[in-house]
Coordinates of C-alpha atoms and ligand atoms in Angstrom, one line a residue:
M8 CA -6.3 -27.3 21.1
P9 CA -8.8 -25.2 23.0
R10 CA -7.3 -22.7 25.4
P11 CA -8.6 -21.7 28.8
L12 CA -10.8 -18.6 29.2
R13 CA -8.4 -15.8 30.1
V14 CA -9.7 -13.3 32.7
A15 CA -8.0 -10.2 34.2
I16 CA -9.1 -8.9 37.6
V17 CA -8.1 -5.4 38.6
G18 CA -7.9 -5.1 42.4
A19 CA -6.8 -7.8 44.8
G20 CA -9.2 -6.9 47.6
P21 CA -11.8 -9.4 48.9
A22 CA -14.2 -8.6 45.9
G23 CA -11.5 -9.4 43.3
I24 CA -10.3 -12.5 45.0
Y25 CA -13.8 -13.9 45.7
A26 CA -14.6 -13.1 42.0
A27 CA -11.6 -15.4 41.1
D28 CA -12.8 -18.0 43.5
A29 CA -16.3 -17.9 42.0
L30 CA -14.8 -18.3 38.5
L31 CA -12.8 -21.2 39.6
K32 CA -15.9 -22.9 41.0
S33 CA -18.1 -22.1 38.0
D34 CA -18.8 -24.0 34.8
T35 CA -16.0 -22.0 33.2
A36 CA -13.6 -24.0 35.3
A37 CA -14.4 -27.2 33.4
E38 CA -11.9 -28.2 30.6
P39 CA -10.2 -26.2 29.1
G40 CA -10.7 -24.2 32.2
V41 CA -10.0 -20.6 33.2
S42 CA -6.8 -18.7 33.8
I43 CA -6.9 -15.6 36.0
D44 CA -4.4 -12.8 36.3
I45 CA -5.0 -10.3 39.2
F46 CA -3.5 -6.9 38.9
E47 CA -3.0 -4.9 42.2
R48 CA -1.6 -1.4 42.6
M49 CA -0.2 -2.2 46.1
P50 CA 2.8 -4.5 46.6
A51 CA 0.6 -6.8 48.7
P52 CA -3.0 -8.1 48.2
F53 CA -6.2 -8.1 50.4
G54 CA -7.1 -4.4 50.0
L55 CA -8.9 -2.9 53.0
I56 CA -8.8 -6.2 54.9
R57 CA -5.1 -5.5 55.2
Y58 CA -5.1 -1.7 55.1
G59 CA -8.4 -0.6 56.6
V60 CA -9.9 -3.2 59.0
A61 CA -8.9 -2.3 62.5
P62 CA -6.2 -4.3 64.1
D63 CA -8.5 -5.3 67.0
H64 CA -10.8 -7.1 64.5
P65 CA -8.8 -10.3 64.1
R66 CA -11.8 -12.3 63.0
I67 CA -12.3 -10.2 59.9
K68 CA -8.5 -9.9 59.3
G69 CA -8.6 -13.7 59.5
I70 CA -10.4 -14.0 56.1
I71 CA -7.0 -13.4 54.6
T72 CA -6.4 -17.1 55.2
A73 CA -9.3 -18.0 52.9
L74 CA -8.3 -15.4 50.4
H75 CA -4.7 -16.8 50.4
Q76 CA -6.0 -20.2 49.4
V77 CA -7.5 -18.7 46.3
L78 CA -4.3 -17.0 45.4
D79 CA -2.4 -20.3 45.9
K80 CA -4.4 -22.0 43.1
P81 CA -2.3 -22.8 40.0
Q82 CA -4.8 -21.1 37.7
V83 CA -4.3 -17.7 39.5
R84 CA -1.4 -15.3 39.2
L85 CA -1.1 -12.1 41.2
F86 CA 0.8 -9.1 39.8
G87 CA 1.5 -6.5 42.6
N88 CA 2.7 -2.9 42.1
V89 CA 0.6 -2.7 38.9
N90 CA -1.7 0.3 38.7
Y91 CA -4.5 0.3 36.2
G92 CA -4.4 3.6 34.4
T93 CA -0.7 4.1 34.4
D94 CA 1.1 0.7 34.3
V95 CA -1.7 -1.1 32.4
H96 CA -4.5 0.2 30.3
L97 CA -7.9 -0.9 29.1
D98 CA -6.6 -1.6 25.5
D99 CA -3.8 -3.8 26.9
L100 CA -6.3 -5.8 28.9
R101 CA -8.7 -6.1 26.1
S102 CA -6.1 -7.4 23.7
F103 CA -4.9 -10.2 26.1
Y104 CA -8.0 -11.3 28.0
D105 CA -11.5 -12.5 27.1
A106 CA -13.0 -10.7 30.1
V107 CA -11.9 -8.0 32.6
V108 CA -13.3 -7.6 36.1
F109 CA -12.8 -4.3 37.9
S110 CA -12.9 -4.5 41.7
T111 CA -10.9 -1.5 42.9
G112 CA -13.0 -0.7 46.0
A113 CA -13.3 2.7 47.6
M114 CA -10.1 4.1 49.1
F115 CA -10.6 7.8 49.8
D116 CA -12.4 9.8 52.5
R117 CA -15.6 11.4 51.2
E118 CA -15.2 15.2 51.2
L119 CA -16.8 17.1 54.1
R120 CA -17.5 20.6 52.8
I121 CA -17.3 22.8 56.0
P122 CA -14.9 25.6 56.9
G123 CA -11.8 24.5 58.7
V124 CA -11.3 21.0 57.2
E125 CA -7.8 22.1 56.0
L126 CA -6.6 23.0 59.6
D127 CA -3.8 21.0 61.3
G128 CA -5.4 18.5 63.5
S129 CA -8.3 17.8 61.0
F130 CA -7.8 14.3 59.8
G131 CA -9.5 12.0 57.3
A132 CA -10.5 8.6 58.8
A133 CA -9.1 6.8 55.8
D134 CA -5.6 8.3 56.4
F135 CA -5.8 7.4 60.1
A136 CA -6.9 3.8 59.4
S137 CA -4.0 3.6 56.8
W138 CA -1.6 4.8 59.5
Y139 CA -2.6 2.3 62.2
D140 CA -2.7 -0.5 59.6
G141 CA 0.8 0.3 58.4
H142 CA -0.1 1.4 54.8
P143 CA 3.2 2.2 53.0
D144 CA 1.8 5.4 51.5
V145 CA 1.2 7.3 54.8
P146 CA 3.8 8.8 57.2
R147 CA 5.1 6.6 60.0
T148 CA 4.1 9.0 62.8
W149 CA 0.7 10.5 63.8
D150 CA -0.1 13.6 66.0
L151 CA -1.9 12.1 69.0
S152 CA -1.3 15.1 71.3
A153 CA -5.0 16.1 71.7
E154 CA -6.7 15.3 75.0
K155 CA -10.2 15.9 73.5
V156 CA -11.0 14.6 70.1
A157 CA -14.1 14.7 67.8
V158 CA -15.1 12.0 65.4
L159 CA -17.6 13.0 62.7
G160 CA -20.1 10.5 61.4
V161 CA -21.8 7.5 63.0
G162 CA -20.8 4.6 60.8
N163 CA -18.6 1.7 61.5
V164 CA -15.4 3.6 60.5
A165 CA -16.3 6.2 63.1
L166 CA -16.5 3.4 65.6
D167 CA -13.2 2.0 64.6
V168 CA -11.5 5.4 64.8
A169 CA -13.1 6.3 68.2
R170 CA -12.3 2.9 69.7
I171 CA -8.6 3.0 68.6
L172 CA -8.3 6.5 70.0
A173 CA -9.9 5.6 73.3
K174 CA -8.2 2.3 73.9
T175 CA -4.8 2.1 75.4
A176 CA -1.7 1.1 73.5
E177 CA -1.4 -1.9 75.9
E178 CA -4.8 -3.1 74.9
L179 CA -3.7 -3.1 71.2
L180 CA -0.4 -4.7 71.9
P181 CA -1.6 -8.3 71.3
T182 CA -2.8 -7.3 67.8
E183 CA -0.7 -7.1 64.7
I184 CA 0.0 -3.3 64.9
P185 CA 3.4 -2.4 63.7
A186 CA 6.0 -1.2 66.2
N187 CA 5.8 2.5 65.1
V188 CA 2.0 2.4 65.6
H189 CA 2.3 1.0 69.1
E190 CA 4.9 3.7 69.9
G191 CA 2.6 6.4 68.5
L192 CA -0.5 5.1 70.4
A193 CA 1.6 4.9 73.6
A194 CA 2.0 8.7 73.4
N195 CA -1.8 9.2 72.7
K196 CA -3.1 11.8 75.1
A197 CA -6.8 11.4 74.2
V198 CA -9.0 11.0 77.3
E199 CA -12.3 12.3 75.8
V200 CA -13.6 11.2 72.4
H201 CA -16.8 12.8 71.1
V202 CA -18.6 11.1 68.2
F203 CA -21.2 13.2 66.3
G204 CA -24.2 12.0 64.3
R205 CA -26.1 14.6 62.4
R206 CA -29.3 12.5 62.7
G207 CA -30.7 10.2 65.4
P208 CA -30.1 6.8 66.9
A209 CA -32.4 5.1 64.4
Q210 CA -30.3 6.6 61.5
A211 CA -26.9 5.5 62.8
K212 CA -25.1 3.2 60.4
F213 CA -23.4 1.2 63.1
S214 CA -23.5 -2.6 63.1
P215 CA -25.0 -3.8 66.3
M216 CA -22.1 -6.1 67.2
E217 CA -19.5 -3.4 66.5
L218 CA -21.4 -0.9 68.6
R219 CA -21.7 -3.3 71.6
E220 CA -18.0 -4.0 71.3
L221 CA -17.2 -0.4 72.3
D222 CA -18.4 -1.2 75.8
H223 CA -16.1 -4.2 76.2
S224 CA -12.9 -2.2 76.8
P225 CA -12.1 -1.8 80.5
N226 CA -10.7 1.6 79.7
I227 CA -13.7 3.1 77.7
E228 CA -16.8 4.6 79.4
V229 CA -19.4 4.9 76.7
I230 CA -21.8 7.8 77.4
V231 CA -25.1 8.7 75.7
N232 CA -27.2 11.7 76.6
P233 CA -30.8 10.7 77.2
E234 CA -31.9 13.9 75.3
D235 CA -30.3 12.5 72.2
I236 CA -32.7 9.6 72.1
D237 CA -35.6 10.6 69.8
Y238 CA -37.6 9.0 67.1
D239 CA -40.2 10.2 64.5
E240 CA -42.6 8.2 62.3
G241 CA -39.8 7.5 59.8
S242 CA -37.5 6.2 62.5
I243 CA -40.2 4.0 64.0
A244 CA -41.0 2.5 60.6
E245 CA -37.3 1.9 60.0
R246 CA -36.8 0.2 63.3
R247 CA -39.8 -2.1 62.5
K248 CA -38.4 -2.9 59.1
N249 CA -34.8 -3.4 60.0
K250 CA -33.7 -5.6 62.9
Q251 CA -30.2 -4.2 62.9
T252 CA -31.5 -0.6 63.2
D253 CA -33.7 -1.7 66.1
M254 CA -30.8 -3.5 67.9
V255 CA -28.5 -0.4 67.5
A256 CA -31.3 1.9 68.8
K257 CA -31.9 -0.4 71.8
T258 CA -28.2 -0.5 72.7
L259 CA -28.0 3.3 72.6
E260 CA -31.2 3.6 74.7
N261 CA -29.7 1.2 77.4
W262 CA -26.6 3.2 77.5
A263 CA -28.5 6.5 77.8
I264 CA -30.3 5.4 81.0
R265 CA -27.5 3.7 82.9
D266 CA -25.3 5.4 85.5
V267 CA -22.0 6.7 84.1
G268 CA -19.1 4.6 85.5
D269 CA -15.5 5.5 86.2
R270 CA -13.6 3.9 83.3
P271 CA -10.8 6.4 82.5
H272 CA -11.5 7.3 78.9
K273 CA -14.8 8.9 78.1
L274 CA -16.4 8.1 74.8
F275 CA -19.5 10.3 74.1
L276 CA -21.9 9.3 71.3
H277 CA -23.8 12.5 70.4
F278 CA -26.8 12.6 68.1
F279 CA -28.7 15.5 66.3
E280 CA -25.5 17.5 66.1
S281 CA -24.5 18.4 62.6
P282 CA -20.9 19.7 62.1
V283 CA -20.9 23.2 60.6
E284 CA -17.3 24.4 61.2
I285 CA -14.0 23.2 62.5
L286 CA -12.7 26.1 64.5
G287 CA -9.1 27.2 64.2
E288 CA -6.4 29.5 65.5
N289 CA -3.0 29.9 63.9
G290 CA -3.8 27.2 61.5
E291 CA -4.6 24.6 64.2
V292 CA -7.9 23.0 65.4
V293 CA -9.2 24.6 68.6
G294 CA -12.8 23.4 68.5
L295 CA -15.8 22.2 66.6
R296 CA -19.1 24.0 66.0
T297 CA -22.2 21.9 65.5
E298 CA -25.8 22.8 64.9
R299 CA -28.6 21.1 66.8
T300 CA -31.0 19.3 64.4
E301 CA -34.4 17.8 64.8
L302 CA -36.3 15.0 63.1
D303 CA -38.7 16.1 60.3
G304 CA -41.1 13.1 60.4
T305 CA -39.4 11.1 57.7
G306 CA -36.2 10.1 59.5
N307 CA -34.3 13.1 58.0
V308 CA -33.5 16.2 60.0
K309 CA -33.6 19.9 59.7
G310 CA -31.4 22.5 61.5
T311 CA -32.7 24.3 64.5
G312 CA -30.2 27.3 64.3
V313 CA -28.9 26.4 67.8
T314 CA -25.1 25.9 67.7
T315 CA -22.6 24.5 70.2
D316 CA -18.9 25.0 70.3
W317 CA -17.0 21.9 71.5
D318 CA -13.6 22.1 73.1
V319 CA -11.7 19.6 71.0
R320 CA -8.1 19.8 69.5
S321 CA -8.4 17.2 66.8
V322 CA -11.2 16.3 64.4
Y323 CA -11.5 13.0 62.5
R324 CA -13.8 13.0 59.6
A325 CA -15.5 9.5 59.2
V326 CA -18.2 10.5 56.8
G327 CA -17.9 7.6 54.3
Y328 CA -15.5 6.4 51.6
L329 CA -15.4 7.2 47.9
S330 CA -14.0 5.3 45.0
D331 CA -11.8 6.9 42.3
E332 CA -12.6 7.3 38.6
L333 CA -10.9 4.7 36.5
P334 CA -9.6 5.7 33.0
K335 CA -11.9 4.7 30.1
L336 CA -14.6 3.3 32.4
P337 CA -18.0 4.7 33.3
W338 CA -18.1 6.0 36.8
D339 CA -20.9 6.9 39.2
Ligands
FAD428 C1 -11.6 1.6 57.6 C2 -12.4 0.4 57.2 C3 -12.6 -0.6 58.1 C4 -13.3 -1.8 57.8 N1 -13.5 -2.7 58.7 C5 -14.3 -3.8 58.5 C6 -14.6 -4.8 59.4 O1 -14.0 -4.7 60.6 N2 -15.4 -5.8 59.1 C7 -16.0 -5.9 57.9 O2 -16.8 -6.8 57.6 N3 -15.8 -4.9 56.9 C8 -15.0 -3.9 57.2 N4 -14.8 -2.9 56.3 C9 -15.4 -3.1 55.0 C10 -14.5 -4.0 54.0 O3 -13.1 -3.6 54.3 C11 -14.8 -3.7 52.6 O4 -16.2 -4.0 52.4 C12 -14.0 -4.6 51.6 O5 -12.6 -4.5 51.9 C13 -14.4 -4.2 50.2 O6 -13.7 -5.1 49.4 P1 -13.3 -4.6 47.9 O7 -12.5 -5.8 47.3 O8 -14.5 -4.2 47.1 O9 -12.3 -3.3 48.0 P2 -10.9 -3.1 48.7 O10 -10.7 -3.9 49.9 O11 -10.8 -1.6 48.8 O12 -9.9 -3.7 47.6 C14 -9.7 -3.0 46.4 C15 -8.3 -3.3 45.9 O13 -8.2 -2.7 44.6 C16 -6.9 -2.1 44.5 N5 -6.9 -1.0 43.5 C17 -7.5 0.2 43.6 N6 -7.3 0.9 42.5 C18 -6.5 0.2 41.7 C19 -5.9 0.4 40.4 N7 -6.1 1.5 39.7 N8 -5.1 -0.6 39.9 C20 -4.9 -1.7 40.5 N9 -5.4 -2.0 41.8 C21 -6.2 -1.1 42.3 C22 -6.6 -1.6 45.9 O14 -5.3 -1.3 46.2 C23 -7.2 -2.7 46.8 O15 -6.2 -3.7 47.1 C24 -14.0 -1.8 56.6 C25 -13.9 -0.8 55.6 C26 -13.1 0.3 56.0 C27 -13.0 1.5 55.0
NAP429 N1 -18.1 -4.3 60.2 C1 -17.2 -3.4 60.6 O1 -16.6 -3.5 61.6 C2 -16.8 -2.3 59.7 C3 -15.8 -1.4 60.1 C4 -15.6 -0.3 59.3 C5 -16.3 -0.1 58.1 N2 -17.2 -1.0 57.7 C6 -18.0 -0.8 56.5 O2 -17.3 0.1 55.6 C7 -18.3 0.9 54.9 C8 -17.9 2.4 55.1 O3 -18.2 2.8 56.4 P1 -18.2 4.3 56.9 O4 -18.4 4.4 58.3 O5 -17.1 5.0 56.2 O6 -19.5 4.9 56.1 P2 -21.1 5.0 56.4 O7 -21.5 3.7 57.0 O8 -21.7 5.4 55.1 O9 -21.3 6.1 57.5 C9 -21.0 7.4 57.2 C10 -21.5 8.3 58.3 O10 -21.1 9.7 58.0 C11 -22.2 10.5 58.1 N3 -22.1 11.7 57.2 C12 -22.0 11.7 55.9 N4 -21.9 12.9 55.4 C13 -21.9 13.7 56.5 C14 -21.9 15.1 56.7 N5 -21.8 16.0 55.7 N6 -22.0 15.6 58.0 C15 -22.1 14.8 59.0 N7 -22.2 13.4 58.9 C16 -22.1 12.9 57.7 C17 -23.4 9.6 57.7 O11 -24.6 10.2 58.3 P3 -26.0 10.2 57.4 O12 -26.5 8.8 57.5 O13 -26.8 11.2 58.1 O14 -25.6 10.5 56.0 C18 -23.0 8.3 58.4 O15 -23.3 8.4 59.8 C19 -19.6 0.6 55.5 O16 -20.2 -0.4 54.7 C20 -19.3 0.0 56.8 O17 -20.3 -0.9 57.3 C21 -17.5 -2.1 58.5

């Protein structure tokens, strides 16, 4: 009797689960069908949807319902607490399956190579996101004693980190944050959050909707310095080519020309400031040094040699995520 095609999927994030869904909907699903085993290193599935997406993004968290429906299919089995590379190896998978799909995502903070990253009060955004999403591998408590905080990078993770730091614990209470996170955020002293982009508004990686959302909190005053609005030929071409880039730039321009209001927590979006050093005393963060940059015509920037020291007591590095090398697989 013919047997089903046996497929192993490593990683139960959205990519792995949607791969299972696609297989179940493909020609492969016709008799004798397909049987899928998903291996996941965490005790629970859904990857960064569970342990990365911010708690005040319930719409995205909600895709868990759709992912659950795939895991509920009788052709799919999920094996949690199984780490590829230690608990299961390529040779095992090759001997038991017709095909193996790797969908292990990107879990770690990209390194930022500047002096001072090792200081107390210098945090990776991935660790902070893991904390507020209740990841079992990170401590239950977080030091939120700094009144002035810097966030490095102008991508969506920087927005998440800045927003969670600038919102009040009460605003986040209706979300699914764990009790320890609510308690930690209730003790958060941050009243000024400074987000730094090393390039300009047309180079920010924000999504337009996530950027506009910053302004929806009754507690967050978003402030953009008009001097930080600048475009070169490369930026103008990018705005013409990419609608999202244009929408982000327009939102930032609007914020730069409006009057500053009186919402209690100030969130500054700075551009053309490249982090060069996290300043420390006695092993703790006491500031951030940035170098002013300027556009070079192509949308990239060059340093001007002019530095500024910012009075901040915590620095969050949100400069991108990196995946990890998997044993016996090519890695870029
Ligand atoms: C902080 C953060 C917030 C985000 N917020 C949003 C948002 O609001 N909206 C949005 O649209 N997108 C958001 N994203 C992007 C979105 O989360 C990712 O695009 C998506 O999760 C990627 O899916 P994936 O399946 O490729 O990887 P992941 O979600 O990372 O899943 C990979 C899975 O593989 C497992 N795994 C890794 N290594 C192994 C191993 N060796 N053995 C077994 N299993 C392993 C991991 O534990 C994980 O469960 C966010 C991303 C980050 C980093
Ligand atoms: N939709 C959502 O709500 C949401 C939320 C979170 C994450 N995500 C997604 O998750 C993915 C990861 O997001 P991310 O924000 O981590 O990464 P990202 O979008 O790649 O942004 C990284 C930021 O860090 C900056 N950076 C990199 N190296 C730097 C350095 N040495 N010095 C200063 N700045 C530096 C980059 O600037 P340069 O451009 O100059 O390199 C960029 O602004 C993205 O696809 C994102 O859209 C989505």
